[in-house]
CSV table of C-alpha atoms in Angstrom, one decimal:
chain,number,residue,atom,x,y,z
P,20,UNK,CA,11.8,-6.5,-7.7
P,21,UNK,CA,9.8,-3.4,-8.9
P,22,UNK,CA,6.2,-4.7,-8.4
P,23,UNK,CA,3.6,-2.9,-7.1
P,24,UNK,CA,2.5,-3.9,-2.9
P,25,UNK,CA,-1.2,-4.1,-2.1
P,26,UNK,CA,0.1,-1.5,0.4
P,27,UNK,CA,0.3,1.0,-2.1
P,28,UNK,CA,-2.4,-0.4,-3.6
P,29,UNK,CA,-4.2,0.5,-0.9
P,30,UNK,CA,-3.1,4.4,-0.8
P,31,UNK,CA,-3.8,4.8,-4.4
P,32,UNK,CA,-7.5,3.8,-3.8
P,33,UNK,CA,-8.0,6.4,-0.4
P,34,UNK,CA,-7.0,9.0,-2.7
P,35,UNK,CA,-10.1,9.1,-4.7
P,36,UNK,CA,-13.8,9.6,-3.5
P,37,UNK,CA,-17.5,9.4,-4.9
P,38,UNK,CA,-18.2,7.2,-7.3
P,39,UNK,CA,-15.4,4.6,-8.1
P,40,UNK,CA,-13.0,5.8,-10.7
P,41,UNK,CA,-10.3,3.8,-12.1
P,42,UNK,CA,-6.8,5.0,-10.8
P,43,UNK,CA,-4.7,7.7,-12.8
P,44,UNK,CA,-2.9,4.9,-15.2
P,45,UNK,CA,-3.5,6.5,-18.3
P,46,UNK,CA,0.0,6.5,-20.1
P,47,UNK,CA,0.4,5.7,-24.1
P,48,UNK,CA,1.6,1.9,-23.2
P,49,UNK,CA,-1.8,2.0,-21.3
P,50,UNK,CA,-3.9,3.4,-23.7
P,51,UNK,CA,-2.3,2.4,-27.3
P,52,UNK,CA,1.4,0.9,-27.0
P,53,UNK,CA,4.2,1.7,-28.7
P,54,UNK,CA,4.1,-0.5,-31.7
P,55,UNK,CA,7.9,-1.2,-30.6
P,56,UNK,CA,6.5,-3.2,-27.4
P,57,UNK,CA,3.4,-4.4,-28.7
P,58,UNK,CA,4.8,-7.8,-30.4
P,59,UNK,CA,3.5,-8.8,-33.7
P,60,UNK,CA,2.0,-12.8,-34.2
P,61,UNK,CA,4.1,-15.1,-35.4
P,62,UNK,CA,7.6,-13.2,-34.8
P,63,UNK,CA,8.4,-16.3,-32.5
P,64,UNK,CA,8.6,-18.4,-35.2
P,65,UNK,CA,5.1,-20.7,-35.0
P,66,UNK,CA,1.9,-20.2,-34.1
P,67,UNK,CA,1.4,-18.2,-31.4
P,68,UNK,CA,-0.8,-20.3,-29.0
P,69,UNK,CA,-2.5,-17.2,-27.5
P,70,UNK,CA,-3.6,-16.4,-30.8
P,71,UNK,CA,-6.0,-18.9,-30.8
P,72,UNK,CA,-9.3,-18.2,-32.9
P,73,UNK,CA,-12.1,-17.9,-30.2
P,74,UNK,CA,-15.4,-20.1,-31.1
P,75,UNK,CA,-17.8,-17.4,-29.5
P,76,UNK,CA,-19.6,-19.3,-26.5
P,77,UNK,CA,-21.9,-17.8,-23.3
P,78,UNK,CA,-19.5,-15.9,-20.5
P,79,UNK,CA,-20.8,-18.8,-17.8
P,80,UNK,CA,-19.4,-22.0,-17.9
P,81,UNK,CA,-21.1,-24.9,-16.7
P,82,UNK,CA,-19.0,-28.3,-17.5
P,83,UNK,CA,-15.6,-28.9,-17.1
P,84,UNK,CA,-13.6,-30.3,-20.1
P,85,UNK,CA,-13.1,-33.8,-20.5
P,86,UNK,CA,-11.2,-35.8,-18.5
P,87,UNK,CA,-11.3,-33.1,-15.5
P,88,UNK,CA,-9.6,-34.1,-12.1
P,89,UNK,CA,-12.4,-34.4,-9.7
P,90,UNK,CA,-14.0,-31.8,-7.1
P,91,UNK,CA,-11.2,-33.2,-4.4
P,92,UNK,CA,-7.8,-31.9,-6.1
P,93,UNK,CA,-8.1,-28.8,-4.8
P,94,UNK,CA,-7.0,-28.4,-0.9
P,95,UNK,CA,-9.9,-29.0,1.2
P,96,UNK,CA,-8.3,-26.2,3.9
P,97,UNK,CA,-8.7,-23.8,0.6
P,98,UNK,CA,-11.1,-21.4,2.2
P,99,UNK,CA,-13.5,-19.4,1.5
P,100,UNK,CA,-13.0,-16.5,-0.8
P,101,UNK,CA,-15.3,-13.2,0.6
P,102,UNK,CA,-16.9,-10.8,-1.2
P,103,UNK,CA,-19.9,-12.3,-4.7
P,104,UNK,CA,-20.0,-15.6,-6.2
P,105,UNK,CA,-18.4,-14.5,-9.7
P,106,UNK,CA,-15.5,-14.7,-11.2
P,107,UNK,CA,-13.8,-12.8,-13.8
P,108,UNK,CA,-11.5,-14.8,-16.4
P,109,UNK,CA,-8.9,-12.1,-18.3
P,110,UNK,CA,-6.9,-14.0,-20.9
P,111,UNK,CA,-5.7,-14.7,-24.3
P,112,UNK,CA,-6.5,-17.1,-26.6
P,113,UNK,CA,-5.3,-20.5,-24.0
P,114,UNK,CA,-8.1,-19.1,-22.2
P,115,UNK,CA,-10.9,-18.6,-25.2
P,116,UNK,CA,-10.2,-22.1,-26.7
P,117,UNK,CA,-12.4,-23.6,-27.3
P,118,UNK,CA,-14.7,-21.8,-26.4
P,119,UNK,CA,-14.8,-19.0,-23.0
P,120,UNK,CA,-17.3,-21.1,-21.2
P,121,UNK,CA,-15.3,-24.6,-21.6
P,122,UNK,CA,-11.3,-23.1,-22.1
P,123,UNK,CA,-9.1,-24.7,-18.8
P,124,UNK,CA,-9.4,-21.4,-16.4
P,125,UNK,CA,-14.0,-21.3,-16.2
P,126,UNK,CA,-13.2,-25.0,-15.7
P,127,UNK,CA,-11.4,-24.3,-13.2
P,128,UNK,CA,-13.0,-21.6,-10.9
P,129,UNK,CA,-16.9,-23.3,-11.9
P,130,UNK,CA,-15.4,-26.8,-10.1
P,131,UNK,CA,-14.9,-24.4,-7.0
P,132,UNK,CA,-18.3,-23.3,-7.4
P,133,UNK,CA,-18.1,-19.9,-9.2
P,134,UNK,CA,-20.0,-18.5,-11.7
P,135,UNK,CA,-17.7,-17.9,-14.4
P,136,UNK,CA,-17.6,-14.6,-16.5
P,137,UNK,CA,-14.4,-14.4,-19.1
P,138,UNK,CA,-13.7,-12.6,-21.0
P,139,UNK,CA,-10.8,-14.1,-22.3
P,140,UNK,CA,-9.7,-13.6,-26.4
P,141,UNK,CA,-7.3,-14.6,-29.1
P,142,UNK,CA,-4.1,-13.0,-29.2
P,143,UNK,CA,-5.0,-10.5,-26.2
P,144,UNK,CA,-2.2,-9.7,-23.7
P,145,UNK,CA,-0.7,-7.2,-21.1
P,146,UNK,CA,0.1,-5.0,-23.9
P,147,UNK,CA,-1.1,-6.8,-27.3
P,148,UNK,CA,-5.0,-5.3,-28.0
P,149,UNK,CA,-5.7,-8.7,-30.2
P,150,UNK,CA,-9.2,-9.4,-30.9
P,151,UNK,CA,-10.8,-8.0,-28.2
P,152,UNK,CA,-8.0,-5.3,-26.9
P,153,UNK,CA,-6.3,-5.8,-24.1
P,154,UNK,CA,-6.2,-7.5,-20.3
P,155,UNK,CA,-6.7,-3.5,-19.3
P,156,UNK,CA,-9.8,-3.9,-21.5
P,157,UNK,CA,-11.1,-7.0,-20.8
P,158,UNK,CA,-11.3,-5.4,-17.2
P,159,UNK,CA,-12.3,-2.3,-18.0
P,160,UNK,CA,-15.5,-4.5,-19.5
P,161,UNK,CA,-16.1,-6.5,-16.4
P,162,UNK,CA,-15.6,-3.6,-14.1
P,163,UNK,CA,-19.8,-3.2,-14.4
P,164,UNK,CA,-20.6,-6.4,-12.9
P,165,UNK,CA,-21.6,-7.4,-9.4
P,166,UNK,CA,-21.2,-9.3,-7.4
P,167,UNK,CA,-17.2,-10.6,-8.3
P,168,UNK,CA,-15.1,-12.3,-5.1
P,169,UNK,CA,-12.5,-13.8,-8.2
P,170,UNK,CA,-10.3,-12.4,-10.9
P,171,UNK,CA,-8.1,-14.6,-12.6
P,172,UNK,CA,-6.0,-13.4,-14.9
P,173,UNK,CA,-4.1,-15.8,-17.4
P,174,UNK,CA,-1.7,-15.5,-20.2
P,175,UNK,CA,-0.1,-13.2,-22.0
P,176,UNK,CA,2.2,-15.8,-24.4
P,177,UNK,CA,2.1,-12.9,-26.9
P,178,UNK,CA,3.7,-10.5,-25.0
P,179,UNK,CA,6.7,-12.5,-24.6
P,180,UNK,CA,9.0,-10.9,-27.3
P,181,UNK,CA,8.2,-7.4,-25.8
P,182,UNK,CA,10.6,-5.4,-24.1
P,183,UNK,CA,11.1,-6.4,-20.1
P,184,UNK,CA,10.5,-3.0,-19.2
P,185,UNK,CA,7.1,-3.0,-21.1
P,186,UNK,CA,6.2,-6.0,-20.2
P,187,UNK,CA,6.7,-5.2,-16.2
P,188,UNK,CA,5.5,-1.5,-16.4
P,189,UNK,CA,1.4,-3.3,-18.5
P,190,UNK,CA,1.7,-5.8,-15.6
P,191,UNK,CA,1.9,-4.1,-12.8
P,192,UNK,CA,-0.8,-1.3,-13.6
P,193,UNK,CA,-2.8,-4.7,-15.2
P,194,UNK,CA,-2.7,-6.0,-11.4
P,195,UNK,CA,-2.7,-2.4,-9.8
P,196,UNK,CA,-6.4,-1.8,-12.0
P,197,UNK,CA,-7.7,-4.8,-10.8
P,198,UNK,CA,-7.5,-4.7,-6.8
P,199,UNK,CA,-8.5,-1.8,-7.2
P,200,UNK,CA,-11.5,-2.5,-9.3
P,201,UNK,CA,-12.4,-5.7,-7.6
P,202,UNK,CA,-11.7,-5.0,-3.8
P,203,UNK,CA,-13.0,-7.7,-2.2
P,204,UNK,CA,-12.1,-9.9,-4.6
P,205,UNK,CA,-9.0,-12.7,-4.5
P,206,UNK,CA,-7.5,-12.0,-7.6
P,207,UNK,CA,-5.3,-14.9,-9.0
P,208,UNK,CA,-2.1,-15.0,-11.1
P,209,UNK,CA,-1.2,-17.2,-14.4
P,210,UNK,CA,1.8,-16.3,-15.7
P,211,UNK,CA,1.9,-17.5,-19.8
P,212,UNK,CA,2.4,-20.7,-20.3
P,213,UNK,CA,5.7,-22.5,-21.5
P,214,UNK,CA,4.7,-24.4,-24.3
P,215,UNK,CA,7.7,-24.7,-26.4
P,216,UNK,CA,7.8,-20.9,-28.5
P,217,UNK,CA,10.3,-19.7,-25.5
P,218,UNK,CA,9.6,-17.0,-22.4
P,219,UNK,CA,11.3,-13.9,-24.0
P,220,UNK,CA,11.8,-10.8,-22.1
P,221,UNK,CA,8.5,-10.5,-22.0
P,222,UNK,CA,7.1,-12.8,-20.7
P,223,UNK,CA,9.7,-13.4,-17.9
P,224,UNK,CA,9.3,-10.3,-16.9
P,225,UNK,CA,6.1,-10.2,-16.2
P,226,UNK,CA,6.2,-13.6,-14.6
P,227,UNK,CA,8.4,-11.7,-12.2
P,228,UNK,CA,5.7,-9.6,-11.4
P,229,UNK,CA,2.7,-11.7,-10.8
P,230,UNK,CA,5.2,-13.7,-8.4
P,231,UNK,CA,5.9,-10.3,-6.9
P,232,UNK,CA,2.2,-9.3,-6.2
P,233,UNK,CA,1.2,-12.2,-4.9
P,234,UNK,CA,0.0,-11.3,-0.8
P,235,UNK,CA,-1.7,-14.6,0.5
P,236,UNK,CA,-5.4,-14.3,0.8
P,237,UNK,CA,-5.8,-11.3,-1.6
P,238,UNK,CA,-3.3,-11.6,-4.3
P,239,UNK,CA,-2.8,-15.7,-5.3
P,240,UNK,CA,0.3,-17.0,-8.1
P,241,UNK,CA,-0.5,-20.1,-9.6
P,242,UNK,CA,3.1,-21.1,-11.4
P,243,UNK,CA,2.2,-23.6,-14.4
P,244,UNK,CA,5.8,-24.8,-14.4
P,245,UNK,CA,4.9,-28.3,-14.0
P,246,UNK,CA,1.8,-28.7,-15.3
P,247,UNK,CA,3.0,-30.6,-18.4
P,248,UNK,CA,5.4,-32.2,-17.6
P,249,UNK,CA,4.0,-35.8,-17.7
P,250,UNK,CA,2.2,-35.0,-21.1
P,251,UNK,CA,3.5,-36.5,-24.7
P,252,UNK,CA,2.4,-32.9,-26.0
P,253,UNK,CA,0.6,-29.6,-24.4
P,254,UNK,CA,-0.1,-28.5,-28.0
P,255,UNK,CA,-3.3,-29.4,-29.9
P,256,UNK,CA,-2.3,-30.5,-33.6
P,257,UNK,CA,-3.3,-27.0,-34.6
P,258,UNK,CA,-0.3,-24.9,-32.8
P,259,UNK,CA,-2.6,-22.7,-31.0
P,260,UNK,CA,-4.7,-25.0,-28.3
P,261,UNK,CA,-4.3,-26.5,-25.6
P,262,UNK,CA,-4.3,-30.4,-26.1
P,263,UNK,CA,-7.9,-32.3,-24.1
P,264,UNK,CA,-5.3,-33.7,-21.6
P,265,UNK,CA,-3.4,-30.3,-21.6
P,266,UNK,CA,-6.3,-28.4,-20.5
P,267,UNK,CA,-7.3,-31.0,-18.1
P,268,UNK,CA,-4.3,-30.7,-16.4
P,269,UNK,CA,-3.7,-27.0,-16.5
P,270,UNK,CA,-8.1,-27.0,-14.8
P,271,UNK,CA,-6.9,-29.0,-12.2
P,272,UNK,CA,-3.9,-27.0,-11.1
P,273,UNK,CA,-5.3,-24.2,-11.2
P,274,UNK,CA,-8.7,-25.1,-9.2
P,275,UNK,CA,-6.3,-26.3,-6.2
P,276,UNK,CA,-5.2,-22.5,-5.9
P,277,UNK,CA,-8.3,-20.9,-6.5
P,278,UNK,CA,-10.5,-21.1,-3.1
P,279,UNK,CA,-14.1,-22.2,-2.8
P,280,UNK,CA,-17.0,-19.5,-3.6
P,281,UNK,CA,-18.6,-18.0,-0.1
P,282,UNK,CA,-21.1,-19.7,1.1
P,283,UNK,CA,-24.2,-17.6,0.5
P,284,UNK,CA,-26.5,-19.1,2.5
């Protein structure tokens, strides 16, 4: 598998000096993916859950979804993260519904003591621009934040109909840029959920890249396979958002992979 290793990312980062500037990843797919590589909404049949309209809300999370598991759902031996106390969430509509500050991703990191800053938006992905740009665009906005110790990248199901090569390249660039932008942060990667729409070549390629990039404490892979096995339904009646039970399950399972925030005291 051709994912970028952390050593490779470090080698790229060392070629830069002076104020932080992003590596030269500019390419047609990075700036504006070709139309053939960007899946159109609805092309897989039915509503795509990653196109869920955001209900707005502040960027800081304070509560978990109703029914969330207690804080001890995370392993007792999960080591604290190094770096700041702010968690950045990059994601699609499932990470922005019903609102950024109450979706499962923010709920998971808040349970581990983080202050959540979510940039998730409906229809966004590694390739798809959605309502607020691609994940690279979301990361560029997050790059101005200080005290970031955790980055969660979740979803991208809208990219599942893209070609495997295009999806693979976009996922590799996003991970490399995230590690470079926040070198002291732990990166947690969550591939697109299987909500019944099928993974497709793009979704499978993204999953493979993210799994290959996981490297201990610096980059972690949160595999959602089995998260919803015991639930009667994953998507709500709107076909675009998680049910309350599915959101609670996702928050619980994700929090088990997220490290505890570093003790500022």
